[in-house]
mmCIF file of C-alpha atoms in Angstrom:
data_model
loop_
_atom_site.group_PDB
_atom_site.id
_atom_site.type_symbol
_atom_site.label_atom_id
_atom_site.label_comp_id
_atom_site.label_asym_id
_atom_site.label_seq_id
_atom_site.Cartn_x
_atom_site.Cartn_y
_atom_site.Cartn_z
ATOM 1 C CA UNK G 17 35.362 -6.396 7.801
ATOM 2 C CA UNK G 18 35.507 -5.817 4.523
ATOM 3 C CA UNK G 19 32.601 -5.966 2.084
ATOM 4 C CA UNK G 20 33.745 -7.195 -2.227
ATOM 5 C CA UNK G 21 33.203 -5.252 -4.829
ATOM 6 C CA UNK G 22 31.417 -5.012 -8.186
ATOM 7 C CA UNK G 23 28.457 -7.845 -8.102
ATOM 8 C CA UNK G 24 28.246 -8.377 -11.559
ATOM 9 C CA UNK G 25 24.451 -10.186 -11.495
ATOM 10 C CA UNK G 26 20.413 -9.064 -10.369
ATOM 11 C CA UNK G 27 19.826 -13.188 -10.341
ATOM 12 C CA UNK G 28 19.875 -15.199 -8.027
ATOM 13 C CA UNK G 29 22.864 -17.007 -6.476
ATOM 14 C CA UNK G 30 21.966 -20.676 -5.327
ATOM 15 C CA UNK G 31 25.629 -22.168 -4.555
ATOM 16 C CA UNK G 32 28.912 -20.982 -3.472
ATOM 17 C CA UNK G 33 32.251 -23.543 -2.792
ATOM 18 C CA UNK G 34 35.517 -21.837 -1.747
ATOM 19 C CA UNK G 35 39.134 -24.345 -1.469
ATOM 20 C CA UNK G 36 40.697 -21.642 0.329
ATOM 21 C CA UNK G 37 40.215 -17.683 1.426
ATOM 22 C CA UNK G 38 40.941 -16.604 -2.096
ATOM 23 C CA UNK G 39 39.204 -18.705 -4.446
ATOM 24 C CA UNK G 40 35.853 -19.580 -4.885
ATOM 25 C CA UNK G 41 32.969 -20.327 -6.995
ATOM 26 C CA UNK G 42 29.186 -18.822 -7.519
ATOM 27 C CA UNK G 43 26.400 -20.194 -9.490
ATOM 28 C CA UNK G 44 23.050 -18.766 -10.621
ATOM 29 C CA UNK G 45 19.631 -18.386 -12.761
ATOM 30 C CA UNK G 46 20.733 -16.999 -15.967
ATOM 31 C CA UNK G 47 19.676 -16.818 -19.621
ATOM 32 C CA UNK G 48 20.402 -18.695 -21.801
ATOM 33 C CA UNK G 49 23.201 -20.775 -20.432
ATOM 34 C CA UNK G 50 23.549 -20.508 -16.733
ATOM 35 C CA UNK G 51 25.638 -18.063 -14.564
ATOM 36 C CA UNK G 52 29.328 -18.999 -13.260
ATOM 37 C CA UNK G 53 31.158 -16.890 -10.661
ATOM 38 C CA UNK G 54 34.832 -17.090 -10.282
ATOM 39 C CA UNK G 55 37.082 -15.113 -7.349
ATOM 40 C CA UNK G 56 40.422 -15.707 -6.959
ATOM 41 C CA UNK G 57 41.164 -12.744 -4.780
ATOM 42 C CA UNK G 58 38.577 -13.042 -2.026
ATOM 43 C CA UNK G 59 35.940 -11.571 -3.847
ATOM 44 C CA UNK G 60 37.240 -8.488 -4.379
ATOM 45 C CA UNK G 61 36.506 -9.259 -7.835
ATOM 46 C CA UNK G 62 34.183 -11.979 -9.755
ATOM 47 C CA UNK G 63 34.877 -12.533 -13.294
ATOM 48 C CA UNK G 64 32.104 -14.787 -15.574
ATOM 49 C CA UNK G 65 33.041 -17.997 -17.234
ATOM 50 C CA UNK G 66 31.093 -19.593 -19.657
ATOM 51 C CA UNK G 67 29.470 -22.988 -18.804
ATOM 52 C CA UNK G 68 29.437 -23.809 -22.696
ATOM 53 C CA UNK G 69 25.578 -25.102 -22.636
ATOM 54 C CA UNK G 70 22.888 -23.326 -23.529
ATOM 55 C CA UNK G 71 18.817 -22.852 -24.686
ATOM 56 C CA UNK G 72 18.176 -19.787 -26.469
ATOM 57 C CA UNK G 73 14.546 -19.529 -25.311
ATOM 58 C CA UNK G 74 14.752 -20.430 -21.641
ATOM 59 C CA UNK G 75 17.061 -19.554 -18.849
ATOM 60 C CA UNK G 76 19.240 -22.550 -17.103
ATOM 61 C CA UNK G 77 19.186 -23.478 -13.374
ATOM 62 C CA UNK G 78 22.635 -24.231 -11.869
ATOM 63 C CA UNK G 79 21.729 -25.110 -8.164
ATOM 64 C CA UNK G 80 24.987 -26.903 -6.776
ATOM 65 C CA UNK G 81 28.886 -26.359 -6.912
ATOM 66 C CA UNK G 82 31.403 -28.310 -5.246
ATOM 67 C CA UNK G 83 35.047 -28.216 -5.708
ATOM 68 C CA UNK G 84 37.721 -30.595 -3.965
ATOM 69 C CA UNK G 85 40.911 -28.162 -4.894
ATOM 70 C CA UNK G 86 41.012 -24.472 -6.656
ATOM 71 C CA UNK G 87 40.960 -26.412 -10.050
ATOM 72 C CA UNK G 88 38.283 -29.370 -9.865
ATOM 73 C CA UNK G 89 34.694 -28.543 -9.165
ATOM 74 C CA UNK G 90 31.669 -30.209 -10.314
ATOM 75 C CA UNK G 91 28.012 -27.787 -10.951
ATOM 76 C CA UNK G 92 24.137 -29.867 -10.767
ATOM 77 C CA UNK G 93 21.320 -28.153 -11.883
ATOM 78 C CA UNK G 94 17.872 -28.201 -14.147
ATOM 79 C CA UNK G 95 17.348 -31.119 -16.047
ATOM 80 C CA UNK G 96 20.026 -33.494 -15.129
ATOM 81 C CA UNK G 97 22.761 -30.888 -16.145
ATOM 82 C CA UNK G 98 26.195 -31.713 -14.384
ATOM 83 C CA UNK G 99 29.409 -29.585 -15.467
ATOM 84 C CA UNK G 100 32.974 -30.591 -14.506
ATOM 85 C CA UNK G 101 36.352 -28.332 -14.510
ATOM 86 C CA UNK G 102 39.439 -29.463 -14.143
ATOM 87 C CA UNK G 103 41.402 -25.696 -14.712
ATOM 88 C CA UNK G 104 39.441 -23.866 -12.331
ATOM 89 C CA UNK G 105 36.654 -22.711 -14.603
ATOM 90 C CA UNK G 106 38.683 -21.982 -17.598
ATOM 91 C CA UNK G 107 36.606 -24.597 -19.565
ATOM 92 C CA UNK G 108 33.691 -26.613 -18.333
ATOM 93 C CA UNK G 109 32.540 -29.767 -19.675
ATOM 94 C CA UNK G 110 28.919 -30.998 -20.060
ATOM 95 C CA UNK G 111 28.809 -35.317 -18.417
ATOM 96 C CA UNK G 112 25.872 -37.550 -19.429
ATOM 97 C CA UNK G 113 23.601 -38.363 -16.056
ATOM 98 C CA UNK G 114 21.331 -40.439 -18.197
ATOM 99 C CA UNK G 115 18.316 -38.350 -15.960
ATOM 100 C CA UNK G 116 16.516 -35.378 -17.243
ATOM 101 C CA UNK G 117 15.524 -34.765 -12.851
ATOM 102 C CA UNK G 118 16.243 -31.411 -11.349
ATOM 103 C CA UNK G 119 19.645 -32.273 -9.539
ATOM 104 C CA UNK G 120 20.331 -29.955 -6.161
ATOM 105 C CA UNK G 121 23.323 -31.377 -4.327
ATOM 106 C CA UNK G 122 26.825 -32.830 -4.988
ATOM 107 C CA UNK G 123 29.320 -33.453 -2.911
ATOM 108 C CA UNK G 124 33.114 -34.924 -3.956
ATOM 109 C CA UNK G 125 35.480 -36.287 -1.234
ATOM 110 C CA UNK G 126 38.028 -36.463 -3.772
ATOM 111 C CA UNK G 127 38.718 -36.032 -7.551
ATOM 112 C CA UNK G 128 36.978 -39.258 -8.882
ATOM 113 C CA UNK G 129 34.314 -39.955 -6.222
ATOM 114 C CA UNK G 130 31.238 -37.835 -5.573
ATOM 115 C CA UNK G 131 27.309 -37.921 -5.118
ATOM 116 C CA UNK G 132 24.775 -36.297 -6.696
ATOM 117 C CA UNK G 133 20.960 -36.106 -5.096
ATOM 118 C CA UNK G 134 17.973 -34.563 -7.219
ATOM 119 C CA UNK G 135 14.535 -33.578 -6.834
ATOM 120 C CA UNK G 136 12.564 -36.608 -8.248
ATOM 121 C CA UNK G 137 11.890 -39.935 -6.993
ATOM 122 C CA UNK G 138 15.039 -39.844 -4.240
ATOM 123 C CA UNK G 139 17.477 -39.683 -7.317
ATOM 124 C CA UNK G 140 20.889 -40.212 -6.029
ATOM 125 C CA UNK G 141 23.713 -40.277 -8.725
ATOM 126 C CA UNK G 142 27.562 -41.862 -7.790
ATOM 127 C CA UNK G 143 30.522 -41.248 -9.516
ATOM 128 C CA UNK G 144 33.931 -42.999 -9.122
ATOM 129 C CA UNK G 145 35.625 -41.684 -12.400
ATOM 130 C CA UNK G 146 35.245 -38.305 -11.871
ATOM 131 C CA UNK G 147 32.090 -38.060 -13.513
ATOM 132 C CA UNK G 148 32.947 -39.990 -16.972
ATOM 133 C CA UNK G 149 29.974 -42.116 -15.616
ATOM 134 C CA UNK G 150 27.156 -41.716 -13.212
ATOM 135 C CA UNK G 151 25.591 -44.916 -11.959
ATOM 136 C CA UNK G 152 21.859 -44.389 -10.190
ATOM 137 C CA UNK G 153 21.409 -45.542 -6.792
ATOM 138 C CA UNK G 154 18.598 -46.906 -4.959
ATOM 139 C CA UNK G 155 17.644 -44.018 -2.438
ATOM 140 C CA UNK G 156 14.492 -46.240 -0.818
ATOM 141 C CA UNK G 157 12.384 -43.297 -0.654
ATOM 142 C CA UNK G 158 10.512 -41.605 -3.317
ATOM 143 C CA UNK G 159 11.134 -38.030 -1.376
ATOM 144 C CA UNK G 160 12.980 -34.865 -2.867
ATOM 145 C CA UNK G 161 16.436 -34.712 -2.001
ATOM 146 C CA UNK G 162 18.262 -31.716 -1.379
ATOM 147 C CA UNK G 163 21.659 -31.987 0.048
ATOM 148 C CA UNK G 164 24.933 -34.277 0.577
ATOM 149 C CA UNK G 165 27.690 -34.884 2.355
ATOM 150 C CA UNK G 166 30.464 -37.213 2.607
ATOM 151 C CA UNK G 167 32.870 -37.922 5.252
ATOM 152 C CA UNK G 168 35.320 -40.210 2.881
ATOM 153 C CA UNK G 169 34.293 -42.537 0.115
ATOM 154 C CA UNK G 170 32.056 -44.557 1.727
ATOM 155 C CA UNK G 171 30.485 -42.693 4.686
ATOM 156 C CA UNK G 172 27.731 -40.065 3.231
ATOM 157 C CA UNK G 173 24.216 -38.590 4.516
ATOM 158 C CA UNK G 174 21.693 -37.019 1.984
ATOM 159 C CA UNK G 175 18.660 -35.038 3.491
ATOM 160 C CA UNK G 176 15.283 -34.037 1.975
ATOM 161 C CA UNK G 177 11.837 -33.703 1.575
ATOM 162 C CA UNK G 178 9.375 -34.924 4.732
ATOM 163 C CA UNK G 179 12.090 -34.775 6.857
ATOM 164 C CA UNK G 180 14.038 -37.727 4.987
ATOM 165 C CA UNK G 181 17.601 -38.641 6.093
ATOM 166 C CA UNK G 182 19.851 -41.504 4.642
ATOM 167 C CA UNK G 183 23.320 -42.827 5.297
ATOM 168 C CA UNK G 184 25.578 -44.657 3.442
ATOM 169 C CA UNK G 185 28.606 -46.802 4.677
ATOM 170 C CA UNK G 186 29.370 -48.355 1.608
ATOM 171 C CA UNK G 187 29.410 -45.652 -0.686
ATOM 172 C CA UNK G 188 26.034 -45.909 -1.254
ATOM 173 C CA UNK G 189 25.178 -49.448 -2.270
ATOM 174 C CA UNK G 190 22.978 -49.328 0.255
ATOM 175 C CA UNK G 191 21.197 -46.091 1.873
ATOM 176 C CA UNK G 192 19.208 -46.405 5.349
ATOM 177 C CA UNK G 193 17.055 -44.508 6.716
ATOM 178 C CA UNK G 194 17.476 -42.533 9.797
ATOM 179 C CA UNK G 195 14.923 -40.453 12.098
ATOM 180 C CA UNK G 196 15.403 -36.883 11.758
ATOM 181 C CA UNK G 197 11.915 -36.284 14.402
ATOM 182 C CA UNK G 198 10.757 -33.413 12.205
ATOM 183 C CA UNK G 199 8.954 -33.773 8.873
ATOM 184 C CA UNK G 200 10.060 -30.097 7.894
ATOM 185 C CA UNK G 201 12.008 -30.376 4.563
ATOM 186 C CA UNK G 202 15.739 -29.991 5.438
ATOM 187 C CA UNK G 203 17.786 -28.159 2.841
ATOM 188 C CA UNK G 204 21.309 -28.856 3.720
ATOM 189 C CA UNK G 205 23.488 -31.444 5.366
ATOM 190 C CA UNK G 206 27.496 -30.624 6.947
ATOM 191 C CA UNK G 207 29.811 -33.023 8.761
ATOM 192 C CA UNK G 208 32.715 -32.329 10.467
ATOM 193 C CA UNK G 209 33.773 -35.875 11.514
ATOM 194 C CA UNK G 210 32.797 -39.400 10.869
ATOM 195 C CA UNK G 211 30.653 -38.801 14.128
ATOM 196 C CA UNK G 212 29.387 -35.448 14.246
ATOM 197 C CA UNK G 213 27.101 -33.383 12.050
ATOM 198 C CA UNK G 214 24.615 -30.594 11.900
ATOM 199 C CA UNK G 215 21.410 -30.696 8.856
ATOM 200 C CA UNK G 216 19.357 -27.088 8.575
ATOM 201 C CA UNK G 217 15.856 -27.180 6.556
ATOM 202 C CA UNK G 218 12.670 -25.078 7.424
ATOM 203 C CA UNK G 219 10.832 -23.547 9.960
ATOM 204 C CA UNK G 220 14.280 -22.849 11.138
ATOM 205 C CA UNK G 221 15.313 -26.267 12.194
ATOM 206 C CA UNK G 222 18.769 -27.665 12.919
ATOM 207 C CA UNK G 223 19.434 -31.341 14.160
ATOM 208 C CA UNK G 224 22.667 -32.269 15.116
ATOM 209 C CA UNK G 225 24.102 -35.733 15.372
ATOM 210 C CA UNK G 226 27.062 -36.801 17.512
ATOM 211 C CA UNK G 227 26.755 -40.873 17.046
ATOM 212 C CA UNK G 228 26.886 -40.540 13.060
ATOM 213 C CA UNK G 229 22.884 -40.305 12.811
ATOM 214 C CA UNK G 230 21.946 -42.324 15.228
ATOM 215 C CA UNK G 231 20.346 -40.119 16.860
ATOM 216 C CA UNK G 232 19.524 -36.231 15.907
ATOM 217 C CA UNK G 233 18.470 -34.223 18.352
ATOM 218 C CA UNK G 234 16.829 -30.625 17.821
ATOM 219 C CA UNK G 235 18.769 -27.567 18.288
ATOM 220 C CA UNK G 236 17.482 -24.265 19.478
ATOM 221 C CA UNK G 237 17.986 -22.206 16.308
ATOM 222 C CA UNK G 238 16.228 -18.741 17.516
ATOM 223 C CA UNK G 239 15.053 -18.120 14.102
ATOM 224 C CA UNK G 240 11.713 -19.176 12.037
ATOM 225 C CA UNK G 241 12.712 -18.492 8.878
ATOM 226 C CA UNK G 242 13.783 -21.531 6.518
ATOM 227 C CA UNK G 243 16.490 -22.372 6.977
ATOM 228 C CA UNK G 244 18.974 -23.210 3.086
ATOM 229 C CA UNK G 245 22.677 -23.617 3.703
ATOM 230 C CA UNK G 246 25.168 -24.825 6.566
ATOM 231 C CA UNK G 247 29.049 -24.657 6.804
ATOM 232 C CA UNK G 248 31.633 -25.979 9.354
ATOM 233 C CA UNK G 249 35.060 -25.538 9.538
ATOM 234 C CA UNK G 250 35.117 -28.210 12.745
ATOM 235 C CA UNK G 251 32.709 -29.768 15.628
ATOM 236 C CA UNK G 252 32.204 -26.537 17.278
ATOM 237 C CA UNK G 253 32.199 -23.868 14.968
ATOM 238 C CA UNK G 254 29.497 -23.532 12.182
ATOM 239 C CA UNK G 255 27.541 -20.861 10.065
ATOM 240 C CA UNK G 256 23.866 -21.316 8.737
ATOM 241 C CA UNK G 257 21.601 -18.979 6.258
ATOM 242 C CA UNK G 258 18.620 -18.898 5.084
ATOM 243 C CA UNK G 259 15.582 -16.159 4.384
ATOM 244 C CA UNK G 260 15.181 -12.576 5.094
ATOM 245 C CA UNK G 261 19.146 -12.428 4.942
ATOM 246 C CA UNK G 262 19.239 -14.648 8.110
ATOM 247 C CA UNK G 263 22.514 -15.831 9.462
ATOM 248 C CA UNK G 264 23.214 -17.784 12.756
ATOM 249 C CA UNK G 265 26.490 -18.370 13.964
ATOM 250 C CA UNK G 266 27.983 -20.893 16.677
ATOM 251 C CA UNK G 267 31.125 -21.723 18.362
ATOM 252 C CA UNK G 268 29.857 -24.186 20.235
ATOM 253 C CA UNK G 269 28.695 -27.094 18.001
ATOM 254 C CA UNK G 270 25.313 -25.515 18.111
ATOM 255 C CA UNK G 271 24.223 -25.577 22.190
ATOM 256 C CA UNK G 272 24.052 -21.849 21.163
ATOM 257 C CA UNK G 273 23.109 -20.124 17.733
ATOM 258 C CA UNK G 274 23.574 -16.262 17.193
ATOM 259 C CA UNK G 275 21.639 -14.462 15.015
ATOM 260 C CA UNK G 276 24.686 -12.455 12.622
ATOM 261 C CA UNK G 277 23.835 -9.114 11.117
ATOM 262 C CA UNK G 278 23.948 -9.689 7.311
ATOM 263 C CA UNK G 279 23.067 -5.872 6.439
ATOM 264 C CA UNK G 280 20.358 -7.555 4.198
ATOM 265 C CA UNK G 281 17.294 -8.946 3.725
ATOM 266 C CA UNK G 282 17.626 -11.079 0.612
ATOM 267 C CA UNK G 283 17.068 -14.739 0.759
ATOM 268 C CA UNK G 284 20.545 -16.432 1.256
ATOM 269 C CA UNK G 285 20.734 -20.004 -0.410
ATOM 270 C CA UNK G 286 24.519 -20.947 0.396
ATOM 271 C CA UNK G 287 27.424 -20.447 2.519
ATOM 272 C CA UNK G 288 31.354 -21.610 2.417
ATOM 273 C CA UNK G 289 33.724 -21.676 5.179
ATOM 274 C CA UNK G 290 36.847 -22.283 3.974
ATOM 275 C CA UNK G 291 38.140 -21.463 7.284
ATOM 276 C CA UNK G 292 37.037 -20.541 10.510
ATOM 277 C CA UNK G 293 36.925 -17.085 10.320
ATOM 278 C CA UNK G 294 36.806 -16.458 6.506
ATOM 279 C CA UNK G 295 33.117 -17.150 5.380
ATOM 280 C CA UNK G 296 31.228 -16.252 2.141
ATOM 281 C CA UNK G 297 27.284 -16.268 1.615
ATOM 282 C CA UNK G 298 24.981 -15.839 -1.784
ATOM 283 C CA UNK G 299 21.726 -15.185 -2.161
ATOM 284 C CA UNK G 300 19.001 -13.297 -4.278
ATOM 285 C CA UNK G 301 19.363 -10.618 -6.512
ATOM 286 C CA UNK G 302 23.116 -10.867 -6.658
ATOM 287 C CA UNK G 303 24.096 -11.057 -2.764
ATOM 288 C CA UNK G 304 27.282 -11.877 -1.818
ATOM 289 C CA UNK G 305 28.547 -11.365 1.384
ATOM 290 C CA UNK G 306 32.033 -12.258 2.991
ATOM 291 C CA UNK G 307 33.383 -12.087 6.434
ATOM 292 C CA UNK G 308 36.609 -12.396 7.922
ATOM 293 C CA UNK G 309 35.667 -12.016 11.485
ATOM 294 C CA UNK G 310 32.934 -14.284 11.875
ATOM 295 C CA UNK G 311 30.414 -11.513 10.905
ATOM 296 C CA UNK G 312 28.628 -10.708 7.185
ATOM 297 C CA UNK G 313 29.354 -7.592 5.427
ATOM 298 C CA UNK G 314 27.012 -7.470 2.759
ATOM 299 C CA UNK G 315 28.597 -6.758 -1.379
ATOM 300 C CA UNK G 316 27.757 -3.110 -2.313
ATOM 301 C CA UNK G 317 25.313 -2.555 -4.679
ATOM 302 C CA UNK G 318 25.152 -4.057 -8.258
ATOM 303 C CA UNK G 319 26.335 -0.949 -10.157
ATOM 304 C CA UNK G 320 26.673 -2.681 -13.860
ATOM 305 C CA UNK G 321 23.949 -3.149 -16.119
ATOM 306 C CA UNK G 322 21.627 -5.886 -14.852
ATOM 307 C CA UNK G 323 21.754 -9.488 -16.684
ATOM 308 C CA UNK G 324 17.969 -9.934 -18.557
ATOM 309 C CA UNK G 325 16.387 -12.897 -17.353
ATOM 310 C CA UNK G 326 12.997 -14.327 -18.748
ATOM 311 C CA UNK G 327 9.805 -13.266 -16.745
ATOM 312 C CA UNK G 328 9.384 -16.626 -14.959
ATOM 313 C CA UNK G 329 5.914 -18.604 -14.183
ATOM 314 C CA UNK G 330 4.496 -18.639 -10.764
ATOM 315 C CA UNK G 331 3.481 -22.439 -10.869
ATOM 316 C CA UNK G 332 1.126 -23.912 -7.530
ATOM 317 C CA UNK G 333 2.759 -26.172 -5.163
ATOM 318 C CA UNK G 334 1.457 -29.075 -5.891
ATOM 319 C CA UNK G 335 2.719 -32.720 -6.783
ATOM 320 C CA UNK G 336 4.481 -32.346 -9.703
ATOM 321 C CA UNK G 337 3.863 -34.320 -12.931
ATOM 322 C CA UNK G 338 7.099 -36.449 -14.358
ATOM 323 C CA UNK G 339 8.390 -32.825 -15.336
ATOM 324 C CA UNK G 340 8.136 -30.451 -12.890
ATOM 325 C CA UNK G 341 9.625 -26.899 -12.818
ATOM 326 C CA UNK G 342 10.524 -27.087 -9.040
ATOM 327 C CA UNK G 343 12.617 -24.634 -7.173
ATOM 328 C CA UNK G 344 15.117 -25.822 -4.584
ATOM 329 C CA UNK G 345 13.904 -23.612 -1.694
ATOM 330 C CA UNK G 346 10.679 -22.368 -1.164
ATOM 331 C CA UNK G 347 11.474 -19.006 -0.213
ATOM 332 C CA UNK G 348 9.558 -15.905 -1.595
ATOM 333 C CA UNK G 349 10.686 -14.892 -4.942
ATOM 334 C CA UNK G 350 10.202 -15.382 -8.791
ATOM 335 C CA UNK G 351 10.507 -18.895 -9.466
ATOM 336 C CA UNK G 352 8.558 -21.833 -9.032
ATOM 337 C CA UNK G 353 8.272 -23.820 -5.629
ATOM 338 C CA UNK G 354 8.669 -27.799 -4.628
ATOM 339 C CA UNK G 355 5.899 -29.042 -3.304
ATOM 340 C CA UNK G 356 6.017 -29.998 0.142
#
C-alpha cells in the first residue's frame, strides 16, 4: 500500500468521485469560494481548481461530487449551489436550481440526466440537459434527504432523514416509499444492479436489498459509529466509512463486514471505488486515504500552510427555520448539525 502525498487542506473533505484509478475529485469547507480537489495520478498529487463562486465574508459548503467520465462532473452544496465541468475541472460553471435548500446528493447515469436531493422539505432536483435546467420533483415526504443513486435513467433510490427511502421507475415522476425498518437517518445509498443494493446511515446501520427495495433487511455492521459513505464495485464487494476513521469492508455482499484499519481517527464522509481493489476515502481535517489492496493507508500529514477558515457557530439541533445552517452528518466537529 501506498499512502499520497502532500494534502494540501486542514478542512474538511465531504465528497470524493473517481472515473478510474487515476483521476478523481475532492470537495470541501473553504473560504470564500469552496474547495476543489483534482488527482490525475492516483493521488499522488492534488492540485486546486477554482469553483469561480464566491462570498467574501462566509465560507461555502460543497457537499456532493459526481462525475460520469474524467471530464464531466457535477458539485451540490450550501444554498442551492450546483457546479458543472465539462474539461475535468479546468473551468466550472455555476446552473440556476431555482432553490436556495442545502443540496447533499447527486447522482448522473449519464451526461444529461442526473438527480439532485437536498436537505429541506424532501427537495429532489432532475436534470435531463445536463443541468441547463433543473425541474423540482415531488419527493412525498417532507424528510431531509441525503443520498442518490441511479441504476439507468429511470430506476433511482434516494435515502434520508427518519429512516426515509424512495424509488423511482420513471425517472422520478413519481417517488414511493419503501420500508427501510429503522428510523436512524441513513446517509448514503449504492447499487450495483437493478436488483441489488446496500444504504449505510447511523448507529452503524446497513440494509441491503436484493428485490430492488422491496424488502431491506438489516445487516450486521460490527460497528456503532454513524455510518456516511458506501461504495461498490459489484454485488459482493463493497466499502463503507463513517466516524472515528471507521471503515468496513466486504466481499460478500455484506453477510460479513470487516472492520479496515484506516491509521486514523478522523471522521470519514466519502468513499470511491473505482475498482475493486483501488479505493479512496476523505474525511476531516484534510484526510485522504487510498488503497490498492482493499486496505486504507492514511495521506501523511498536511505539511503546507493550513487554508483559514471562519470560526464557525455551534447552532442546537433543533427544527430548523426556512434557513437553516445544517450540516450533512452529525458527526463531532465544527459545524452545525441537522436535526434529527
Amino acid at each position: 500500500m501506498e499512502a499520497p502525498s502532500g494534502t494540501v487542506t486542514f478542512n474538511y473533505l465531504y465528497g470524493v468521485s473517481f472515473t478510474d484509478p487515476n483521476t478523481g475529485t475532492a470537495i470541501c469547507y473553504q473560504n470564500p469560494d469552496g474547495m476543489i480537489l483534482r488527482t490525475t495520478d492516483g493521488g499522488n498529487t492534488w492540485m486546486r481548481q477554482s469553483s469561480g463562486i464566491g462570498d467574501p465574508f462566509a465560507g461555502l459548503n460543497f457537499f456532493g461530487v459526481h462525475f460520469v467520465n474524467s471530464n464531466i462532473g457535477t458539485i451540490v452544496g450550501q444554498e442551492g449551489i450546483i457546479l458543472r465541468t465539462t474539461d475535468g475541472g479546468n473551468n466550472w460553471d455555476q446552473q440556476t436550481s431555482d432553490t436556495t435548500d442545502w443540496l447533499y446528493g447527486v447522482h448522473f447515469t449519464d451526461e444529461n440526466n442526473g438527480t439532485v436531493v437536498g436537505f429541506l422539505n424532501g427537495t429532489i432536483l432532475r436534470t435531463t440537459d445536463g443541468g441547463q435546467s433543473w425541474v423540482p420533483q415531488s419527493s412525498g415526504t417532507t424528510s431531509g434527504l441525503f443520498g442518490v443513486y441511479f441504476i439507468d435513467n429511470n430506476i433511482g433510490t434516494v435515502v434520508g432523514s427518519d429512516g426515509v427511502i424512495l424509488k423511482t421507475t420513471d425517472g422520478g415522476q413519481n417517488w414511493t416509499p419503501q420500508t427501510s425498518g429503522t428510523i436512524n437517518q441513513l446517509r448514503a445509498v449504492w447499487f450495483a444492479d437493478t436488483n441489488t443494493g446496500t444504504v449505510v446511515g447511523d448507529q452503524g446501520t446497513i440494509l441491503r436489498t436484493t428485490d430492488g427495495g422491496q424488502t431491506w433487511l438489516s445487516q450486521v455492521s460490527g460497528a456503532s459509529e454513524t455510518l456516511l459513505g458506501v461504495s461498490f464495485t459489484d454485488a459482493s464487494n463493497g466499502t463503507a466509512v463513517g466516524q472515528l476513521g471507521t471503515i468496513l469492508g466486504t466481499t460478500d455482499g455484506g453477510q460479513t463486514w470487516t472492520r479496515q484499519h484506516s491509521g486514523t481517527n478522523q471522521d470519514l464522509y466519502g468513499v470511491s471505488f473505482p475498482e475493486t481493489n483501488t479505493g479512496n476515502a476523505v474525511g476531516a481535517f484534510g484526510t485522504i486515504l487510498r488503497t490498492t489492496a482493499r486496505g486504507p493507508t492514511p495521506s501523511p500529514t498536511p505539511t503546507g500552510t493550513p487554508t483559514a477558515t471562519p470560526t464557525p457557530t455551534v447552532t442546537p439541533t433543533v427544527t430548523p427555520t426556512p434557513r437553516p445552517t445544517p450540516h450533512p452528518h452529525p458527526t463531532p466537529r465544527p459545524h452545525p448539525t441537522p436535526p434529527r
